[in-house]
């Protein structure tokens, strides 16, 4: 790694922006960071979202000859984006269907694939294995979804964490995912173990893509059903040795009224606000005796008042064996930490466990190792959990002696001071303009630019596809008050609707000046969010250290 930091005023880019510059996936950039010692070191940001000096990145890409040509995969991806728009899951499923000949399925030309796109897909599959083509496009889609802040797809980081903490499986075991989406988590776990693969997914296109990916991966007897698992369980008699689930989050209309007397609620009927605990019990209902269920849950499920009784039953019956607080950035849609709960269905004659293992990895790099250090784990006696709150947050139970409070406090304070110093350099230098309304002259609509081929969509926002249009300029004006009003419904709710937006027509040199200012403002906002999170962590640490005696006020 390079051992110097770029000047504070140098343009900084994220890993996703590097991927876009090089025409590769975000995962490829992460791989470069691990493989190449001379890859530029971060010049800012946080561990979960580092920022890199653009000049250093461009020099490294040129030296390594990365991203010099647009790959065939990128051409295919661009054609899919143009043909399917926001319906990319259907596009990926059509590609997988096209390539599924020879895997027990009838050849297909794809429902909406153009002849040119189909020909590109076939040519790509001649150079690579069909399963690798589909997986690469799926990974590109997952990365685009992650950038857009959606929880539509389980992240590869999350799948890696579930695989790491999954227990060993016996020969002939079954892995089941009742909310499998496009199959990323299910196929990742089952494919590594050689287990039988079973799944269910409410979205028909997602289920179709998952089935086709399983077929291309040659998983033995993989079966994925379509339907709402809570309301229409297609596997009522299935009992699996391992159930994995990354369920929908924050859904209140999960069917509580019609499922009040459902036998799956053996730990208690979840409240309307606790849909995640309904999924947890659904997963547990499909767990074989001696088998395990691994559920990805928001951190708040560990302490919310409404779920206290169900959490108490999990602990009291010895079902909950481990809670792992994963690093921020592991989930697709946000940078908040999520928890991985492991349940075990007891076998007849089992001795109930006396403790629950708590693991706190929230301070780790999301792309780093997953083996916890001794100070990051603690075995908590069940009796200590069964209080009025039944708080299952790992950080709440780690012994104070396991933490280096003075060291952590100093490191966080230094980090905060550095971020605050950087904050003062990020605001752009702005001079008086031509006055309000001076840019109300000739404008262009995003829809017109799209038809002219000057913009394309990579996620929810358009990006420039021409050297006559600056992406930062375009996206900066999309957030103008006028365009925000256009994207606000009569009820006052905000929705992302960029195709109706309009931007001023300026020369490219002027666009770049505006784009640089907008880029600086975005970096300023990101740093402000980092400062806010650092401040919260620092205050929490200081308060906990003072109350435990690990820290003391200075004389």
Coordinates of C-alpha atoms in Angstrom, one line a residue, residues 27 44 68 76 98 111 122 131 142 166 176 254 295 301 310 357 407 417 467 507 518 540 553 555:
X27 CA -16.2 -6.6 -5.5
X44 CA -10.3 9.7 4.1
X68 CA -8.6 0.4 -20.5
X76 CA -24.0 -6.9 -22.1
X98 CA -30.9 -18.3 -22.6
X111 CA -38.4 -13.2 -23.3
X122 CA -23.8 -16.3 -26.3
X131 CA -22.7 -20.0 -14.7
X142 CA -26.1 -6.7 -6.5
X166 CA -22.7 -21.7 9.8
X176 CA -33.6 -24.0 3.3
X254 CA -47.0 -9.5 7.0
X295 CA -31.4 -15.3 10.9
X301 CA -34.8 -6.6 17.3
X310 CA -40.4 -14.0 22.4
X357 CA -22.4 -16.8 23.1
X407 CA -7.1 3.3 23.9
X417 CA -10.4 15.6 15.4
X467 CA -18.0 13.8 -22.8
X507 CA -20.8 24.6 -21.7
X518 CA -21.4 19.7 -6.1
X540 CA -21.4 6.3 24.4
X553 CA -12.1 12.6 34.7
X555 CA -7.6 16.2 37.7

